[in-house]
């Protein structure tokens, strides 16, 4: 029986979601479109298998083939990031980070991460996250120019004396200087943990410097710029750390690994290792730079006045309207993005004065600079006349027409 016959409700909603993904322009910087082949691997019999433990060290029989699959995923991951050890079992980026902390810290230890409101992630010590409840967290941020000031980070690190410094961000448009972070970590005797969840695809495509050999440990998601299945990974060059990380993921925080997702991660890494990948990663950055240029030419202020990577962060501190208003208006015009706090924020975290826009998903659809120039101008049109709902409706139709020329999936279920 097909899913359509067995469960019409879920089937129909899946079709609606395909339609939504096709008609709208996806500009949430953390989202992307994975390969149909990756989805095929995720929808297979591997979901049936219990494989607690690691290849050749399982707690269940019948693991000979899943062992080969996990070993392939590990091998490709190590090759991709040029490192010696990889754990491909984390179910998400957050669980990868939880595993890193559990492996290398004791409850109550001090961590120094990037402030959530300055572009950091919840798992970098925010009080609502286990990272901020189990560990004593301190923060560095960006300056008013939107950039990390490494001298300032050092000053804070000298006062805090953290056991671990966390670098990496969710809303930072500039290159992260891992070598500088390592100098700071060495100066205060801290471990350096680089979370490259957002930029991993650019690192893989050599569009952003690698965290290796600077970071002691590196985590990432596999579904953002990497375009793989939803999941996490942890990497290191240090064998002792690798052993601790493995024990922290299983049995520390997870049970049976999602073998279908691990297979899909391996398929994703194969794509990341292909010559095609470099072209994609390069185009993501070119598209973001084009978008930044258009928005600035149209008089909008960007945090850090531009971008080095896959995202731009617009600032509305100088405008009457908020990030929330912009998010809603663009949503009406068929563009999906997200409101975001900006340095020097004057509005609440729910309202905000910023908007984060990313190019990974549009680039996966085949958009190039020409299309980003058009999209950037449509965004500027909407925001320059933010109360004009007729204009929003008209642009929505125009963008739907544009999107229909860049079909990404023929079907919703693989
Ligand atoms: C997205 C993100 C994560 C968490 O990933 P999930 O898979 O959503 O748990 C962790 N760190 C950073 C920097 C991120 O951007």
CSV table of C-alpha atoms in Angstrom, one decimal, residues 10-404:
chain,number,residue,atom,x,y,z
A,10,UNK,CA,-0.1,12.8,6.3
A,11,UNK,CA,0.3,12.3,2.6
A,12,UNK,CA,-1.8,15.4,1.8
A,13,UNK,CA,0.1,17.6,4.2
A,14,UNK,CA,3.4,16.3,2.7
A,15,UNK,CA,2.2,17.4,-0.7
A,16,UNK,CA,1.2,20.8,0.6
A,17,UNK,CA,4.7,21.2,2.1
A,18,UNK,CA,6.3,20.3,-1.2
A,19,UNK,CA,4.1,23.0,-2.8
A,20,UNK,CA,5.1,25.5,-0.2
A,21,UNK,CA,8.8,24.7,-0.6
A,22,UNK,CA,8.4,25.1,-4.4
A,23,UNK,CA,6.4,28.3,-4.5
A,24,UNK,CA,8.3,30.3,-1.9
A,25,UNK,CA,11.8,31.6,-1.9
A,26,UNK,CA,13.6,30.0,1.0
A,27,UNK,CA,16.0,32.4,2.5
A,28,UNK,CA,16.3,31.1,6.1
A,29,UNK,CA,20.1,30.9,6.4
A,30,UNK,CA,20.1,27.6,8.2
A,31,UNK,CA,17.8,25.8,5.7
A,32,UNK,CA,18.7,24.0,2.5
A,33,UNK,CA,17.5,21.4,0.0
A,34,UNK,CA,19.1,18.0,0.2
A,35,UNK,CA,19.5,15.6,-2.6
A,36,UNK,CA,16.8,13.2,-3.6
A,37,UNK,CA,19.4,10.5,-3.2
A,38,UNK,CA,20.0,11.5,0.4
A,39,UNK,CA,16.2,11.3,1.0
A,40,UNK,CA,16.1,7.9,-0.6
A,41,UNK,CA,18.8,6.6,1.9
A,42,UNK,CA,16.7,8.1,4.8
A,43,UNK,CA,13.6,6.3,3.7
A,44,UNK,CA,15.1,2.8,3.7
A,45,UNK,CA,15.2,-0.5,5.7
A,46,UNK,CA,18.1,0.7,7.7
A,47,UNK,CA,15.6,2.4,10.1
A,48,UNK,CA,14.8,-1.1,11.3
A,49,UNK,CA,18.2,-1.8,12.7
A,50,UNK,CA,19.4,-1.5,16.3
A,51,UNK,CA,23.2,-0.8,16.4
A,52,UNK,CA,24.0,0.6,19.8
A,53,UNK,CA,27.8,1.0,20.1
A,54,UNK,CA,30.3,1.6,17.3
A,55,UNK,CA,31.4,-0.4,14.3
A,56,UNK,CA,32.8,-3.8,15.4
A,57,UNK,CA,31.8,-2.9,19.0
A,58,UNK,CA,28.0,-3.3,18.9
A,59,UNK,CA,25.6,-4.5,21.6
A,60,UNK,CA,23.5,-6.3,19.0
A,61,UNK,CA,24.1,-8.9,16.3
A,62,UNK,CA,23.4,-8.5,12.6
A,63,UNK,CA,25.4,-5.3,12.4
A,64,UNK,CA,27.8,-6.4,9.6
A,65,UNK,CA,26.3,-4.2,7.0
A,66,UNK,CA,25.5,-1.2,9.1
A,67,UNK,CA,29.1,-1.4,10.3
A,68,UNK,CA,30.3,-0.9,6.8
A,69,UNK,CA,27.8,2.0,6.3
A,70,UNK,CA,29.0,3.8,9.4
A,71,UNK,CA,32.6,3.2,8.6
A,72,UNK,CA,32.0,4.7,5.1
A,73,UNK,CA,30.3,7.7,6.6
A,74,UNK,CA,33.2,8.2,9.1
A,75,UNK,CA,35.9,7.8,6.3
A,76,UNK,CA,34.2,10.3,4.1
A,77,UNK,CA,33.6,12.8,6.9
A,78,UNK,CA,37.3,12.6,7.9
A,79,UNK,CA,38.4,13.1,4.3
A,80,UNK,CA,36.1,16.0,3.9
A,81,UNK,CA,37.3,17.9,6.9
A,82,UNK,CA,40.9,16.5,6.8
A,83,UNK,CA,40.8,15.3,10.4
A,84,UNK,CA,41.7,12.0,12.2
A,85,UNK,CA,38.5,11.1,14.1
A,86,UNK,CA,34.8,11.6,13.4
A,87,UNK,CA,31.6,10.6,15.2
A,88,UNK,CA,28.7,10.5,12.8
A,89,UNK,CA,26.0,9.4,15.4
A,90,UNK,CA,24.7,12.7,16.9
A,91,UNK,CA,21.0,13.1,16.0
A,92,UNK,CA,21.3,16.9,15.7
A,93,UNK,CA,23.7,19.8,16.1
A,94,UNK,CA,22.4,20.4,19.6
A,95,UNK,CA,23.1,16.8,20.6
A,96,UNK,CA,26.6,16.9,19.0
A,97,UNK,CA,27.3,19.9,21.2
A,98,UNK,CA,25.8,18.3,24.3
A,99,UNK,CA,28.1,15.3,23.6
A,100,UNK,CA,31.2,17.6,23.3
A,101,UNK,CA,30.4,19.2,26.7
A,102,UNK,CA,29.8,15.9,28.4
A,103,UNK,CA,33.0,14.5,27.0
A,104,UNK,CA,35.3,17.3,28.0
A,105,UNK,CA,33.7,19.1,30.9
A,106,UNK,CA,32.4,18.4,34.4
A,107,UNK,CA,29.1,20.0,35.6
A,108,UNK,CA,29.9,23.5,36.9
A,109,UNK,CA,32.9,24.1,34.6
A,110,UNK,CA,33.1,27.4,33.0
A,111,UNK,CA,32.5,27.9,29.3
A,112,UNK,CA,32.9,31.1,27.2
A,113,UNK,CA,30.7,31.3,24.1
A,114,UNK,CA,29.2,33.8,21.8
A,115,UNK,CA,26.1,35.7,23.1
A,116,UNK,CA,22.9,34.4,21.5
A,117,UNK,CA,21.7,38.0,20.9
A,118,UNK,CA,25.0,38.7,19.1
A,119,UNK,CA,24.8,35.7,16.7
A,120,UNK,CA,25.7,32.8,18.9
A,121,UNK,CA,23.6,29.6,19.4
A,122,UNK,CA,21.4,28.5,22.3
A,123,UNK,CA,23.8,25.6,22.9
A,124,UNK,CA,26.7,27.9,23.5
A,125,UNK,CA,25.7,28.5,27.1
A,126,UNK,CA,22.3,30.2,27.0
A,127,UNK,CA,20.5,29.9,30.3
A,128,UNK,CA,17.4,28.2,28.8
A,129,UNK,CA,19.7,25.4,27.3
A,130,UNK,CA,21.3,22.5,29.2
A,131,UNK,CA,24.6,24.1,28.2
A,132,UNK,CA,23.7,27.1,30.4
A,133,UNK,CA,22.2,25.0,33.2
A,134,UNK,CA,24.9,22.4,33.7
A,135,UNK,CA,27.9,24.6,33.0
A,136,UNK,CA,28.7,28.1,34.2
A,137,UNK,CA,28.5,30.1,31.0
A,138,UNK,CA,30.0,33.5,30.1
A,139,UNK,CA,29.8,35.4,26.8
A,140,UNK,CA,31.6,37.5,24.4
A,141,UNK,CA,29.8,39.4,21.6
A,142,UNK,CA,30.4,41.6,18.6
A,143,UNK,CA,31.3,45.3,18.5
A,144,UNK,CA,28.9,47.9,17.2
A,145,UNK,CA,30.5,47.4,13.8
A,146,UNK,CA,29.1,43.8,13.9
A,147,UNK,CA,32.5,42.1,14.1
A,148,UNK,CA,34.2,40.0,16.8
A,149,UNK,CA,37.0,42.0,18.4
A,150,UNK,CA,39.6,39.3,19.3
A,151,UNK,CA,41.4,41.6,21.8
A,152,UNK,CA,38.1,42.0,23.7
A,153,UNK,CA,37.5,38.2,23.7
A,154,UNK,CA,41.0,37.7,25.2
A,155,UNK,CA,40.3,40.3,27.9
A,156,UNK,CA,37.1,38.5,28.8
A,157,UNK,CA,38.8,35.1,28.7
A,158,UNK,CA,41.5,36.4,31.1
A,159,UNK,CA,38.9,37.4,33.6
A,160,UNK,CA,36.6,34.3,33.2
A,161,UNK,CA,39.4,31.7,32.9
A,162,UNK,CA,37.0,29.2,31.1
A,163,UNK,CA,37.8,25.6,30.7
A,164,UNK,CA,36.4,25.8,27.2
A,165,UNK,CA,36.0,28.6,24.6
A,166,UNK,CA,33.2,28.0,22.1
A,167,UNK,CA,33.5,29.7,18.7
A,168,UNK,CA,31.1,29.5,15.8
A,169,UNK,CA,27.8,31.3,15.2
A,170,UNK,CA,24.3,31.2,13.8
A,171,UNK,CA,24.1,34.8,12.6
A,172,UNK,CA,27.6,36.1,11.9
A,173,UNK,CA,28.4,37.3,8.3
A,174,UNK,CA,32.2,37.4,8.7
A,175,UNK,CA,35.0,35.0,8.6
A,176,UNK,CA,35.7,33.4,12.0
A,177,UNK,CA,39.4,33.5,12.8
A,178,UNK,CA,40.0,30.1,14.4
A,179,UNK,CA,43.8,30.7,14.7
A,180,UNK,CA,43.1,33.8,16.8
A,181,UNK,CA,40.6,31.9,18.9
A,182,UNK,CA,43.3,29.2,19.5
A,183,UNK,CA,45.8,31.8,20.6
A,184,UNK,CA,43.3,33.1,23.1
A,185,UNK,CA,42.5,29.6,24.3
A,186,UNK,CA,46.2,28.8,24.8
A,187,UNK,CA,46.8,32.0,26.6
A,188,UNK,CA,44.2,31.1,29.3
A,189,UNK,CA,44.7,27.3,29.2
A,190,UNK,CA,41.2,26.6,27.7
A,191,UNK,CA,40.1,24.0,25.2
A,192,UNK,CA,38.9,25.4,21.9
A,193,UNK,CA,35.6,24.1,20.5
A,194,UNK,CA,34.5,25.2,17.1
A,195,UNK,CA,30.9,24.8,16.1
A,196,UNK,CA,30.7,25.1,12.3
A,197,UNK,CA,27.0,24.2,12.0
A,198,UNK,CA,26.4,27.1,9.7
A,199,UNK,CA,29.5,27.3,7.6
A,200,UNK,CA,30.5,23.6,7.3
A,201,UNK,CA,29.5,23.5,3.6
A,202,UNK,CA,31.7,26.5,3.0
A,203,UNK,CA,34.6,25.0,4.9
A,204,UNK,CA,34.1,21.8,2.8
A,205,UNK,CA,34.1,23.9,-0.4
A,206,UNK,CA,37.2,25.9,0.8
A,207,UNK,CA,35.2,29.1,0.9
A,208,UNK,CA,35.9,29.5,4.6
A,209,UNK,CA,39.1,28.7,6.5
A,210,UNK,CA,39.0,25.3,8.3
A,211,UNK,CA,38.8,25.1,12.1
A,212,UNK,CA,41.6,22.4,11.9
A,213,UNK,CA,44.3,22.3,13.1
A,214,UNK,CA,43.3,25.1,15.5
A,215,UNK,CA,40.3,23.7,17.3
A,216,UNK,CA,40.7,20.8,19.7
A,217,UNK,CA,37.2,19.6,18.8
A,218,UNK,CA,34.7,20.6,16.0
A,219,UNK,CA,31.0,20.0,15.7
A,220,UNK,CA,28.6,20.6,12.9
A,221,UNK,CA,25.1,20.0,11.6
A,222,UNK,CA,24.9,18.1,8.3
A,223,UNK,CA,21.7,19.7,7.0
A,224,UNK,CA,22.5,23.4,6.8
A,225,UNK,CA,25.2,24.5,4.2
A,226,UNK,CA,26.3,20.9,3.9
A,227,UNK,CA,23.0,19.9,2.3
A,228,UNK,CA,22.9,16.4,3.9
A,229,UNK,CA,20.2,14.9,6.1
A,230,UNK,CA,19.2,16.5,9.3
A,231,UNK,CA,21.8,15.5,11.9
A,232,UNK,CA,25.1,16.2,13.7
A,233,UNK,CA,28.8,15.2,13.6
A,234,UNK,CA,31.8,15.7,15.9
A,235,UNK,CA,35.4,15.7,14.8
A,236,UNK,CA,38.9,15.9,16.4
A,237,UNK,CA,42.5,15.0,15.7
A,238,UNK,CA,43.1,13.9,19.3
A,239,UNK,CA,42.6,10.2,20.0
A,240,UNK,CA,42.0,10.6,23.7
A,241,UNK,CA,39.3,13.3,23.1
A,242,UNK,CA,37.8,11.0,20.4
A,243,UNK,CA,37.4,8.2,22.9
A,244,UNK,CA,35.7,10.5,25.4
A,245,UNK,CA,33.4,11.9,22.7
A,246,UNK,CA,32.3,8.4,21.6
A,247,UNK,CA,31.4,7.5,25.1
A,248,UNK,CA,29.6,10.8,25.6
A,249,UNK,CA,27.4,10.3,22.6
A,250,UNK,CA,26.7,6.6,23.4
A,251,UNK,CA,26.0,5.6,26.1
A,252,UNK,CA,26.2,9.2,27.5
A,253,UNK,CA,23.3,10.9,25.8
A,254,UNK,CA,22.0,8.8,23.0
A,255,UNK,CA,20.8,5.2,22.4
A,256,UNK,CA,20.6,3.3,19.2
A,257,UNK,CA,22.0,5.4,16.3
A,258,UNK,CA,19.7,6.4,13.3
A,259,UNK,CA,21.4,4.1,10.8
A,260,UNK,CA,19.2,5.3,7.9
A,261,UNK,CA,20.4,8.9,8.7
A,262,UNK,CA,24.0,7.8,9.0
A,263,UNK,CA,23.7,6.2,5.5
A,264,UNK,CA,22.2,9.5,4.3
A,265,UNK,CA,25.1,11.4,5.9
A,266,UNK,CA,27.5,9.2,3.9
A,267,UNK,CA,25.6,10.0,0.7
A,268,UNK,CA,25.7,13.7,1.5
A,269,UNK,CA,29.5,13.5,2.2
A,270,UNK,CA,30.0,11.9,-1.2
A,271,UNK,CA,28.3,14.9,-2.8
A,272,UNK,CA,30.4,17.3,-0.6
A,273,UNK,CA,33.6,15.5,-1.8
A,274,UNK,CA,32.7,15.9,-5.5
A,275,UNK,CA,34.1,18.6,-7.8
A,276,UNK,CA,30.5,19.9,-8.1
A,277,UNK,CA,30.5,20.9,-4.5
A,278,UNK,CA,33.2,23.6,-4.8
A,279,UNK,CA,31.1,25.2,-7.5
A,280,UNK,CA,28.0,25.2,-5.3
A,281,UNK,CA,29.9,26.6,-2.2
A,282,UNK,CA,31.5,29.3,-4.3
A,283,UNK,CA,28.1,30.3,-5.8
A,284,UNK,CA,26.5,30.5,-2.3
A,285,UNK,CA,29.1,33.1,-1.3
A,286,UNK,CA,28.9,35.0,-4.6
A,287,UNK,CA,25.1,35.1,-4.3
A,288,UNK,CA,25.3,36.4,-0.7
A,289,UNK,CA,27.7,39.1,-1.8
A,290,UNK,CA,25.4,40.1,-4.6
A,291,UNK,CA,22.4,40.3,-2.3
A,292,UNK,CA,24.4,42.4,0.2
A,293,UNK,CA,25.5,44.8,-2.6
A,294,UNK,CA,21.9,45.3,-3.9
A,295,UNK,CA,20.5,45.9,-0.4
A,296,UNK,CA,23.2,48.4,0.5
A,297,UNK,CA,22.8,50.2,-2.8
A,298,UNK,CA,19.1,50.5,-2.0
A,299,UNK,CA,20.0,52.3,1.2
A,300,UNK,CA,19.7,49.4,3.7
A,301,UNK,CA,22.1,49.0,6.6
A,302,UNK,CA,23.8,45.6,7.0
A,303,UNK,CA,25.4,44.5,10.2
A,304,UNK,CA,29.2,44.6,9.4
A,305,UNK,CA,28.4,46.3,6.1
A,306,UNK,CA,28.5,43.2,4.0
A,307,UNK,CA,29.3,39.5,4.1
A,308,UNK,CA,32.0,37.0,3.7
A,309,UNK,CA,29.8,33.9,3.8
A,310,UNK,CA,26.3,32.6,3.1
A,311,UNK,CA,24.2,35.1,5.0
A,312,UNK,CA,23.5,38.8,5.4
A,313,UNK,CA,22.1,40.4,8.5
A,314,UNK,CA,20.0,43.5,7.8
A,315,UNK,CA,19.7,46.1,10.5
A,316,UNK,CA,16.5,48.2,11.0
A,317,UNK,CA,17.9,50.2,14.0
A,318,UNK,CA,17.5,53.3,11.7
A,319,UNK,CA,14.0,52.4,10.6
A,320,UNK,CA,10.5,52.8,12.0
A,321,UNK,CA,9.7,49.1,11.4
A,322,UNK,CA,11.1,46.1,13.2
A,323,UNK,CA,12.5,42.7,12.2
A,324,UNK,CA,9.2,41.2,13.0
A,325,UNK,CA,7.4,43.6,10.6
A,326,UNK,CA,10.0,42.9,7.9
A,327,UNK,CA,9.6,39.1,8.4
A,328,UNK,CA,5.8,39.3,8.0
A,329,UNK,CA,5.9,41.6,5.0
A,330,UNK,CA,8.4,39.4,3.2
A,331,UNK,CA,6.4,36.4,4.1
A,332,UNK,CA,3.4,38.0,2.4
A,333,UNK,CA,5.6,38.5,-0.6
A,334,UNK,CA,6.6,34.8,-0.8
A,335,UNK,CA,10.0,35.1,0.8
A,336,UNK,CA,10.8,33.1,3.9
A,337,UNK,CA,13.4,34.6,6.2
A,338,UNK,CA,13.7,35.2,10.0
A,339,UNK,CA,13.8,38.2,12.3
A,340,UNK,CA,17.1,38.5,14.2
A,341,UNK,CA,18.5,40.7,17.0
A,342,UNK,CA,21.4,43.0,16.0
A,343,UNK,CA,24.3,44.6,17.9
A,344,UNK,CA,23.0,47.6,19.9
A,345,UNK,CA,19.5,46.1,19.8
A,346,UNK,CA,16.7,48.4,21.1
A,347,UNK,CA,13.7,46.1,20.6
A,348,UNK,CA,12.8,42.8,22.4
A,349,UNK,CA,14.0,39.4,21.2
A,350,UNK,CA,10.5,38.7,20.0
A,351,UNK,CA,10.3,41.9,17.9
A,352,UNK,CA,14.0,42.6,17.1
A,353,UNK,CA,15.6,45.2,14.7
A,354,UNK,CA,17.1,42.8,12.2
A,355,UNK,CA,16.5,40.2,9.6
A,356,UNK,CA,18.7,37.3,8.6
A,357,UNK,CA,18.8,36.2,5.0
A,358,UNK,CA,20.7,33.3,3.5
A,359,UNK,CA,21.5,32.1,0.0
A,360,UNK,CA,22.3,28.3,0.5
A,361,UNK,CA,18.7,27.1,-0.4
A,362,UNK,CA,18.2,29.4,-3.4
A,363,UNK,CA,21.7,28.5,-4.7
A,364,UNK,CA,20.7,24.8,-4.4
A,365,UNK,CA,17.8,25.6,-6.7
A,366,UNK,CA,20.1,27.1,-9.3
A,367,UNK,CA,19.8,30.8,-8.5
A,368,UNK,CA,22.9,32.8,-9.6
A,369,UNK,CA,23.8,36.5,-9.2
A,370,UNK,CA,21.3,37.6,-11.8
A,371,UNK,CA,18.4,36.1,-9.8
A,372,UNK,CA,19.8,37.4,-6.5
A,373,UNK,CA,20.0,40.9,-7.9
A,374,UNK,CA,16.3,40.6,-8.8
A,375,UNK,CA,15.3,39.0,-5.4
A,376,UNK,CA,17.4,41.7,-3.5
A,377,UNK,CA,15.5,44.4,-5.3
A,378,UNK,CA,12.2,42.8,-4.6
A,379,UNK,CA,13.1,42.6,-0.9
A,380,UNK,CA,14.1,46.3,-1.0
A,381,UNK,CA,10.8,47.2,-2.8
A,382,UNK,CA,8.8,45.4,0.0
A,383,UNK,CA,10.7,47.0,2.8
A,384,UNK,CA,10.7,50.5,1.3
A,385,UNK,CA,6.9,50.4,1.3
A,386,UNK,CA,6.3,48.0,4.1
A,387,UNK,CA,2.6,48.7,4.6
A,388,UNK,CA,1.7,48.1,1.0
A,389,UNK,CA,-0.1,44.8,1.0
A,390,UNK,CA,-1.0,45.1,-2.7
A,391,UNK,CA,2.6,45.3,-3.6
A,392,UNK,CA,3.4,42.3,-1.5
A,393,UNK,CA,0.7,40.2,-3.2
A,394,UNK,CA,2.0,41.3,-6.6
A,395,UNK,CA,5.6,40.4,-5.8
A,396,UNK,CA,4.4,37.1,-4.4
A,397,UNK,CA,3.0,36.2,-7.8
A,398,UNK,CA,6.1,37.4,-9.6
A,399,UNK,CA,8.4,35.4,-7.4
A,400,UNK,CA,6.2,32.3,-7.7
A,401,UNK,CA,6.6,32.6,-11.5
A,402,UNK,CA,10.4,32.9,-11.0
A,403,UNK,CA,10.5,29.9,-8.6
A,404,UNK,CA,8.6,27.8,-11.1
